[in-house]
mmCIF file of C-alpha atoms and ligand atoms in Angstrom:
data_model
loop_
_atom_site.group_PDB
_atom_site.id
_atom_site.type_symbol
_atom_site.label_atom_id
_atom_site.label_comp_id
_atom_site.label_asym_id
_atom_site.label_seq_id
_atom_site.Cartn_x
_atom_site.Cartn_y
_atom_site.Cartn_z
ATOM 1 C CA MET X 16 43.522 22.872 -9.874
ATOM 2 C CA LYS X 17 42.303 22.940 -13.383
ATOM 3 C CA LYS X 18 41.123 26.104 -15.022
ATOM 4 C CA GLY X 19 40.170 26.575 -18.618
ATOM 5 C CA SER X 20 41.293 29.555 -20.645
ATOM 6 C CA GLY X 21 38.339 31.831 -21.343
ATOM 7 C CA ASP X 22 35.191 30.136 -22.577
ATOM 8 C CA GLU X 23 36.681 26.781 -23.591
ATOM 9 C CA PRO X 24 34.843 23.742 -22.227
ATOM 10 C CA VAL X 25 36.942 21.564 -19.937
ATOM 11 C CA VAL X 26 35.945 17.916 -19.781
ATOM 12 C CA PRO X 27 35.798 16.754 -16.148
ATOM 13 C CA ARG X 28 37.187 13.346 -15.291
ATOM 14 C CA SER X 29 34.078 12.460 -13.332
ATOM 15 C CA VAL X 30 30.511 13.784 -13.614
ATOM 16 C CA ALA X 31 27.383 13.156 -11.542
ATOM 17 C CA VAL X 32 23.888 14.243 -12.565
ATOM 18 C CA ILE X 33 20.692 14.846 -10.593
ATOM 19 C CA MET X 34 18.139 14.476 -13.394
ATOM 20 C CA ASP X 35 15.285 16.681 -12.201
ATOM 21 C CA GLY X 36 12.163 18.185 -13.736
ATOM 22 C CA ASN X 37 10.651 15.273 -15.685
ATOM 23 C CA GLY X 38 7.278 15.834 -14.047
ATOM 24 C CA ARG X 39 7.350 19.599 -14.532
ATOM 25 C CA TRP X 40 8.282 19.192 -18.193
ATOM 26 C CA ALA X 41 5.375 16.797 -18.724
ATOM 27 C CA LYS X 42 2.880 18.993 -16.873
ATOM 28 C CA ARG X 43 3.879 22.030 -18.919
ATOM 29 C CA ALA X 44 3.485 20.089 -22.144
ATOM 30 C CA GLY X 45 0.079 18.798 -20.997
ATOM 31 C CA PHE X 46 1.202 15.186 -20.588
ATOM 32 C CA GLU X 47 1.076 12.670 -17.738
ATOM 33 C CA ARG X 48 4.199 12.677 -15.517
ATOM 34 C CA ILE X 49 5.391 9.355 -16.946
ATOM 35 C CA ARG X 50 5.785 10.938 -20.388
ATOM 36 C CA GLY X 51 8.444 13.167 -18.789
ATOM 37 C CA HIS X 52 10.333 10.097 -17.557
ATOM 38 C CA GLU X 53 10.010 8.522 -21.021
ATOM 39 C CA ARG X 54 11.509 11.603 -22.634
ATOM 40 C CA GLY X 55 14.114 11.556 -19.866
ATOM 41 C CA ILE X 56 15.470 8.306 -21.303
ATOM 42 C CA ASP X 57 16.395 10.154 -24.541
ATOM 43 C CA ALA X 58 18.279 12.700 -22.443
ATOM 44 C CA VAL X 59 20.045 9.852 -20.611
ATOM 45 C CA ARG X 60 21.140 8.360 -23.961
ATOM 46 C CA THR X 61 22.454 11.719 -25.211
ATOM 47 C CA THR X 62 24.325 12.465 -22.001
ATOM 48 C CA VAL X 63 25.873 9.003 -21.833
ATOM 49 C CA THR X 64 27.055 8.992 -25.456
ATOM 50 C CA GLU X 65 28.299 12.603 -25.338
ATOM 51 C CA CYS X 66 30.200 12.071 -22.073
ATOM 52 C CA ALA X 67 31.750 8.875 -23.461
ATOM 53 C CA ARG X 68 32.679 10.616 -26.719
ATOM 54 C CA LEU X 69 34.253 13.550 -24.926
ATOM 55 C CA GLY X 70 36.372 11.359 -22.663
ATOM 56 C CA VAL X 71 34.626 11.539 -19.294
ATOM 57 C CA GLU X 72 35.917 8.607 -17.233
ATOM 58 C CA ALA X 73 32.986 8.203 -14.853
ATOM 59 C CA LEU X 74 29.358 9.275 -14.924
ATOM 60 C CA VAL X 75 26.850 8.668 -12.132
ATOM 61 C CA LEU X 76 23.158 9.272 -12.885
ATOM 62 C CA TYR X 77 20.593 9.617 -10.086
ATOM 63 C CA ALA X 78 17.804 7.490 -11.510
ATOM 64 C CA PHE X 79 15.829 6.514 -8.392
ATOM 65 C CA SER X 80 16.484 7.678 -4.844
ATOM 66 C CA GLU X 81 15.620 5.889 -1.588
ATOM 67 C CA GLU X 82 13.080 8.667 -1.047
ATOM 68 C CA ASN X 83 11.480 7.979 -4.450
ATOM 69 C CA TRP X 84 9.982 4.775 -2.955
ATOM 70 C CA GLN X 85 7.403 7.121 -1.392
ATOM 71 C CA ARG X 86 5.972 8.068 -4.809
ATOM 72 C CA PRO X 87 2.634 6.590 -5.930
ATOM 73 C CA GLN X 88 2.997 2.871 -6.676
ATOM 74 C CA ARG X 89 1.820 3.423 -10.254
ATOM 75 C CA GLU X 90 4.650 5.898 -10.947
ATOM 76 C CA ILE X 91 7.186 3.570 -9.289
ATOM 77 C CA ASN X 92 5.996 0.672 -11.511
ATOM 78 C CA LEU X 93 6.153 2.790 -14.648
ATOM 79 C CA LEU X 94 9.635 4.106 -13.748
ATOM 80 C CA PHE X 95 10.957 0.609 -13.202
ATOM 81 C CA GLY X 96 9.328 -0.501 -16.425
ATOM 82 C CA LEU X 97 11.345 2.204 -18.204
ATOM 83 C CA LEU X 98 14.465 1.192 -16.352
ATOM 84 C CA GLU X 99 14.007 -2.446 -17.356
ATOM 85 C CA ARG X 100 13.593 -1.417 -20.989
ATOM 86 C CA PHE X 101 16.639 0.808 -20.780
ATOM 87 C CA LEU X 102 18.757 -2.037 -19.382
ATOM 88 C CA VAL X 103 17.912 -4.187 -22.392
ATOM 89 C CA GLU X 104 17.486 -1.696 -25.273
ATOM 90 C CA GLU X 105 20.621 0.333 -24.513
ATOM 91 C CA ARG X 106 22.961 -2.673 -24.473
ATOM 92 C CA ASP X 107 24.083 -2.045 -28.086
ATOM 93 C CA THR X 108 24.690 1.659 -27.418
ATOM 94 C CA LEU X 109 26.698 0.838 -24.277
ATOM 95 C CA MET X 110 28.797 -1.724 -26.133
ATOM 96 C CA GLN X 111 29.360 0.532 -29.169
ATOM 97 C CA ASN X 112 30.558 3.314 -26.864
ATOM 98 C CA ARG X 113 32.661 0.909 -24.754
ATOM 99 C CA VAL X 114 30.739 1.930 -21.646
ATOM 100 C CA ARG X 115 30.922 -0.225 -18.546
ATOM 101 C CA LEU X 116 27.705 -0.241 -16.489
ATOM 102 C CA LEU X 117 27.684 -0.285 -12.666
ATOM 103 C CA HIS X 118 25.038 0.099 -9.971
ATOM 104 C CA SER X 119 25.185 2.379 -6.948
ATOM 105 C CA GLY X 120 22.527 1.699 -4.353
ATOM 106 C CA ARG X 121 20.758 -0.870 -2.219
ATOM 107 C CA ARG X 122 19.624 -4.112 -3.842
ATOM 108 C CA ALA X 123 17.140 -5.159 -1.148
ATOM 109 C CA ARG X 124 13.996 -3.533 -2.544
ATOM 110 C CA LEU X 125 14.727 -4.084 -6.237
ATOM 111 C CA SER X 126 12.600 -6.747 -7.964
ATOM 112 C CA PRO X 127 14.206 -10.009 -9.124
ATOM 113 C CA LYS X 128 13.630 -8.894 -12.734
ATOM 114 C CA VAL X 129 15.371 -5.529 -12.296
ATOM 115 C CA LEU X 130 18.244 -7.237 -10.471
ATOM 116 C CA ARG X 131 18.572 -9.833 -13.221
ATOM 117 C CA LEU X 132 18.616 -7.259 -16.019
ATOM 118 C CA LEU X 133 20.991 -5.035 -14.084
ATOM 119 C CA ASP X 134 23.388 -7.910 -13.331
ATOM 120 C CA GLU X 135 23.236 -9.145 -16.948
ATOM 121 C CA THR X 136 24.073 -5.683 -18.342
ATOM 122 C CA VAL X 137 26.814 -5.180 -15.746
ATOM 123 C CA ALA X 138 28.286 -8.571 -16.756
ATOM 124 C CA LEU X 139 27.910 -7.907 -20.495
ATOM 125 C CA THR X 140 29.766 -4.625 -20.263
ATOM 126 C CA ALA X 141 32.300 -5.664 -17.584
ATOM 127 C CA ALA X 142 35.238 -5.850 -19.977
ATOM 128 C CA ASN X 143 34.551 -2.464 -21.608
ATOM 129 C CA THR X 144 37.440 -0.117 -21.050
ATOM 130 C CA GLY X 145 35.706 3.188 -21.833
ATOM 131 C CA MET X 146 33.597 5.346 -19.527
ATOM 132 C CA ARG X 147 32.130 3.814 -16.386
ATOM 133 C CA LEU X 148 28.447 4.625 -15.996
ATOM 134 C CA SER X 149 26.888 4.003 -12.608
ATOM 135 C CA LEU X 150 23.132 4.122 -12.298
ATOM 136 C CA ALA X 151 22.112 5.244 -8.815
ATOM 137 C CA ILE X 152 18.963 3.188 -8.225
ATOM 138 C CA SER X 153 17.439 2.837 -4.773
ATOM 139 C CA TYR X 154 20.259 5.122 -3.771
ATOM 140 C CA GLY X 155 20.618 7.476 -0.848
ATOM 141 C CA GLY X 156 23.787 9.206 0.323
ATOM 142 C CA ARG X 157 22.962 8.814 4.027
ATOM 143 C CA GLN X 158 21.994 5.191 3.478
ATOM 144 C CA GLU X 159 25.293 4.571 1.641
ATOM 145 C CA LEU X 160 27.200 5.954 4.596
ATOM 146 C CA LEU X 161 25.152 3.887 7.070
ATOM 147 C CA ASP X 162 25.735 0.731 5.008
ATOM 148 C CA ALA X 163 29.469 1.521 4.880
ATOM 149 C CA MET X 164 29.587 2.067 8.648
ATOM 150 C CA GLN X 165 27.813 -1.205 9.324
ATOM 151 C CA GLN X 166 30.260 -3.023 7.030
ATOM 152 C CA LEU X 167 33.230 -1.485 8.873
ATOM 153 C CA ALA X 168 31.665 -2.239 12.286
ATOM 154 C CA ARG X 169 31.292 -5.899 11.279
ATOM 155 C CA ARG X 170 34.980 -5.977 10.322
ATOM 156 C CA VAL X 171 35.909 -4.438 13.686
ATOM 157 C CA GLN X 172 33.698 -6.998 15.481
ATOM 158 C CA LYS X 173 35.457 -9.861 13.677
ATOM 159 C CA GLY X 174 38.825 -8.444 14.696
ATOM 160 C CA GLU X 175 39.822 -7.703 11.089
ATOM 161 C CA LEU X 176 40.005 -3.949 11.544
ATOM 162 C CA ALA X 177 41.152 -1.753 14.454
ATOM 163 C CA PRO X 178 38.830 1.224 15.176
ATOM 164 C CA GLU X 179 41.851 3.549 14.805
ATOM 165 C CA ALA X 180 42.413 2.156 11.299
ATOM 166 C CA ILE X 181 39.101 3.631 10.117
ATOM 167 C CA ASP X 182 40.404 6.426 7.967
ATOM 168 C CA GLU X 183 39.101 8.013 4.754
ATOM 169 C CA ALA X 184 40.479 5.169 2.642
ATOM 170 C CA ALA X 185 38.744 2.547 4.829
ATOM 171 C CA LEU X 186 35.443 4.331 4.620
ATOM 172 C CA ARG X 187 35.775 4.809 0.876
ATOM 173 C CA SER X 188 36.480 1.110 0.449
ATOM 174 C CA ALA X 189 33.052 0.356 1.942
ATOM 175 C CA LEU X 190 31.069 2.631 -0.407
ATOM 176 C CA TYR X 191 28.889 1.085 -3.139
ATOM 177 C CA GLN X 192 31.383 1.851 -5.941
ATOM 178 C CA PRO X 193 34.704 2.458 -4.181
ATOM 179 C CA ASP X 194 36.727 2.561 -7.373
ATOM 180 C CA LEU X 195 34.841 5.459 -8.998
ATOM 181 C CA PRO X 196 36.598 8.822 -8.776
ATOM 182 C CA ASP X 197 34.747 11.527 -6.848
ATOM 183 C CA PRO X 198 32.674 13.752 -9.148
ATOM 184 C CA ASP X 199 34.540 16.836 -10.341
ATOM 185 C CA LEU X 200 31.272 18.243 -11.579
ATOM 186 C CA LEU X 201 27.743 17.788 -10.221
ATOM 187 C CA ILE X 202 25.015 18.829 -12.648
ATOM 188 C CA ARG X 203 21.408 19.351 -11.561
ATOM 189 C CA THR X 204 18.604 20.302 -13.907
ATOM 190 C CA ALA X 205 15.313 22.202 -13.477
ATOM 191 C CA GLY X 206 16.956 25.078 -11.604
ATOM 192 C CA GLU X 207 16.976 23.386 -8.207
ATOM 193 C CA MET X 208 19.915 24.103 -5.919
ATOM 194 C CA ARG X 209 19.879 21.035 -3.684
ATOM 195 C CA ILE X 210 22.037 17.949 -3.216
ATOM 196 C CA SER X 211 19.024 15.747 -2.336
ATOM 197 C CA ASN X 212 20.969 13.038 -0.541
ATOM 198 C CA PHE X 213 23.150 12.293 -3.584
ATOM 199 C CA LEU X 214 26.733 11.035 -3.158
ATOM 200 C CA LEU X 215 27.180 12.906 0.137
ATOM 201 C CA TRP X 216 30.722 11.634 0.778
ATOM 202 C CA GLN X 217 31.840 11.930 -2.847
ATOM 203 C CA VAL X 218 30.684 15.485 -3.701
ATOM 204 C CA SER X 219 32.856 17.160 -1.034
ATOM 205 C CA TYR X 220 34.862 19.060 -3.642
ATOM 206 C CA ALA X 221 32.582 18.830 -6.669
ATOM 207 C CA GLU X 222 31.848 21.963 -8.645
ATOM 208 C CA ILE X 223 28.079 22.426 -8.955
ATOM 209 C CA HIS X 224 26.347 23.446 -12.173
ATOM 210 C CA VAL X 225 22.611 24.089 -12.135
ATOM 211 C CA SER X 226 20.898 24.070 -15.507
ATOM 212 C CA ASP X 227 17.534 25.796 -15.814
ATOM 213 C CA VAL X 228 16.127 23.340 -18.335
ATOM 214 C CA CYS X 229 14.126 20.312 -17.235
ATOM 215 C CA TRP X 230 15.867 16.938 -17.689
ATOM 216 C CA PRO X 231 13.972 15.944 -20.880
ATOM 217 C CA GLU X 232 15.311 19.129 -22.524
ATOM 218 C CA PHE X 233 18.906 18.539 -21.412
ATOM 219 C CA GLY X 234 21.016 17.746 -24.498
ATOM 220 C CA ALA X 235 24.507 18.099 -25.964
ATOM 221 C CA GLU X 236 24.253 21.902 -25.946
ATOM 222 C CA GLN X 237 23.403 22.040 -22.235
ATOM 223 C CA LEU X 238 26.178 19.555 -21.431
ATOM 224 C CA ALA X 239 28.664 21.710 -23.321
ATOM 225 C CA ALA X 240 27.429 24.754 -21.342
ATOM 226 C CA ALA X 241 28.039 22.813 -18.101
ATOM 227 C CA PHE X 242 31.586 21.950 -19.223
ATOM 228 C CA ARG X 243 32.231 25.607 -20.142
ATOM 229 C CA ASP X 244 31.021 26.657 -16.707
ATOM 230 C CA TYR X 245 33.286 23.989 -15.152
ATOM 231 C CA GLY X 246 36.186 25.344 -17.204
ATOM 232 C CA ARG X 247 35.770 28.751 -15.557
ATOM 233 C CA ARG X 248 36.064 27.365 -12.028
ATOM 234 C CA VAL X 249 39.241 27.680 -10.011
ATOM 235 C CA ARG X 250 39.614 24.585 -7.864
ATOM 236 C CA LYS X 251 41.688 25.088 -4.744
ATOM 237 C CA PHE X 252 40.657 22.117 -2.607
ATOM 238 C CA GLY X 253 41.011 24.302 0.481
ATOM 239 C CA LYS X 254 44.580 25.310 -0.349
ATOM 240 C CA VAL X 255 46.086 28.649 -1.338
ATOM 241 C CA LEU X 256 46.982 28.818 -5.010
HETATM 242 C C1 FPP V 21 13.134 13.611 -11.491
HETATM 243 O O1 FPP V 21 12.002 14.180 -12.071
HETATM 244 C C2 FPP V 21 13.460 12.345 -12.115
HETATM 245 C C3 FPP V 21 13.354 11.133 -11.522
HETATM 246 C C4 FPP V 21 12.885 10.939 -10.141
HETATM 247 C C5 FPP V 21 13.675 9.911 -12.223
HETATM 248 C C6 FPP V 21 14.745 9.993 -13.235
HETATM 249 C C7 FPP V 21 14.508 8.921 -14.237
HETATM 250 C C8 FPP V 21 14.705 8.982 -15.559
HETATM 251 C C9 FPP V 21 15.319 10.125 -16.229
HETATM 252 C C10 FPP V 21 14.296 7.877 -16.428
HETATM 253 C C11 FPP V 21 14.880 6.550 -16.089
HETATM 254 C C12 FPP V 21 16.363 6.612 -15.943
HETATM 255 C C13 FPP V 21 17.222 5.733 -16.500
HETATM 256 C C14 FPP V 21 18.668 5.844 -16.196
HETATM 257 C C15 FPP V 21 16.821 4.675 -17.393
HETATM 258 P P1 FPP V 21 10.742 14.460 -11.159
HETATM 259 O O2 FPP V 21 9.755 13.411 -11.425
HETATM 260 O O3 FPP V 21 11.152 14.590 -9.741
HETATM 261 O O4 FPP V 21 10.274 15.843 -11.758
HETATM 262 P P2 FPP V 21 9.499 17.006 -10.997
HETATM 263 O O5 FPP V 21 10.367 17.448 -9.849
HETATM 264 O O6 FPP V 21 9.353 18.052 -12.038
HETATM 265 O O7 FPP V 21 8.195 16.421 -10.547
#
């Protein structure tokens, strides 16, 4: 039940971002779509370092959805090439900012190289005590819930769990990153007002901020605007204040 006074930004404990509009930004600027994703990396770096500096505890970035596998193979390859570079080149920035990297999503379709770089960066940053940054890669909210249900069903089958014991805590424990707090604020760029299968369980009480700028244009100023907007929200969680 946090409310800021007037126009002061309030820093949420947990933030999730749907980074949208890379393609539109590139098209408008007369570039190939991939140039939008390339510029998107700069926006990722700014958002990560700003959130860490401001004291956000957890940040989840939607980098590649389960549905994104349906994009042209060339764009998928280029996107994963960028992701591989990010996982190596940003290691110093992550360490300097004491950021701990995590992965939310399915591992099955990720290449051995992406998995290796991801696991190495997760291991390198594992002892960092600052912000936790989870990259949602090959992620889908429905798929996460299906994977969680299958995990719980296996435990029931083995006799480890009674069906009646499946409560919110049990389901949460089977999510990809059970220890991350639910997002207080969900930011989406490029003016789109959709959840797009992102963190379906976790966004139940998230405040939603839609920024009109495309992701490559999203910087510290836009993040501050999102936090000011968040500061104006009255959060009741279904109760009467
Ligand atoms: C949405 O733009 C963006 C994506 C599907 C990918 C997001 C990826 C990045 C920002 C770069 C890699 C990320 C990391 C964390 C290294 P879109 O292509 O759907 O844009 P459009 O809707 O305008 O076509």
